[in-house]
Amino acid sequence: MRGPLAGIGQIYFQSSPLFGALLLGCLYLTAPALAAGCLLGVGAASGTAWLLNFPQAGRDAGLYGFNGALAGVGLCVTWQFNVALLCWIVLAGIATALLSRAMARLGWPPLTFLFVLVMWLSKAAGPALGLELHGARAAAGCGMAPFAYVFCAIGQASFIGMGALGLLLWAALARGRWPWGAWTLGGAALAWCVLSLAPLVAPAAPLGAVATGAGVNSTLTVLGLSVHERHWGWRCAGGVASIALCAVGAALRLDFYTLPFVLSVWLVLGLTRAK
């Protein structure tokens, strides 16, 4: 179970199986179906990596499983639990493992781009292929109370809406590597600051439409750039860029999920690759 649990932990760039087990437990406390979807997705992805003999180091670190894990959770949040959903999760795990390996060979981190593609594909083709919308499980979103917001944003990166569980995840992350924990908190706080100041520039801006997404994407962007050891200025710039992309996505009425995080990190990595 080391590889699959590490894959779950990699949603937050953590290769620790213990962190993955904690995250799985938080998903179960949020809704047992989310934990089941996560396990099925990461199991399909990890099984594919094992059957095709992907590099052992990558399998142990969970690098081929985190998109399958997150896709399993996201699909369970969006769609009703039925046989079609189980098939979608398994196929998503297999496909994301194959594409993760292909991107690794190209030397480019997939981040959660494959999860975004799975969610878009399910929205486009799911109803025709047996999926039924789960209207009762809509995400509550994050309010703007400072303390609650930052930990809600951290938890919502994996569809965990309770701030207390977000605090628990952050504490475990900081316990493993405190600089990453500090930057994770800073990413969420950066989103809160930008959103709090936004009405001064754009009084009519619909902050409610981007509050949760901005927090999630800024948190992941700053954490991701910290893991890739980019300068603090680039980390902050990436976080701000992800928030701006969330606003653009909301204006276009796009289900952007974690795409702003992916694009912002890719942009900074591309600009700083030679440095």
mmCIF file of C-alpha atoms in Angstrom, residues 14 95 98 169-170 234:
data_model
loop_
_atom_site.group_PDB
_atom_site.id
_atom_site.type_symbol
_atom_site.label_atom_id
_atom_site.label_comp_id
_atom_site.label_asym_id
_atom_site.label_seq_id
_atom_site.Cartn_x
_atom_site.Cartn_y
_atom_site.Cartn_z
ATOM 1 C CA GLN A 14 3.823 14.676 -0.203
ATOM 2 C CA ALA A 95 -5.439 6.890 -18.437
ATOM 3 C CA LEU A 98 -0.250 6.349 -18.804
ATOM 4 C CA LEU A 169 -3.739 18.448 6.900
ATOM 5 C CA TRP A 170 -1.712 21.641 7.157
ATOM 6 C CA TRP A 234 8.392 33.791 -8.223
#
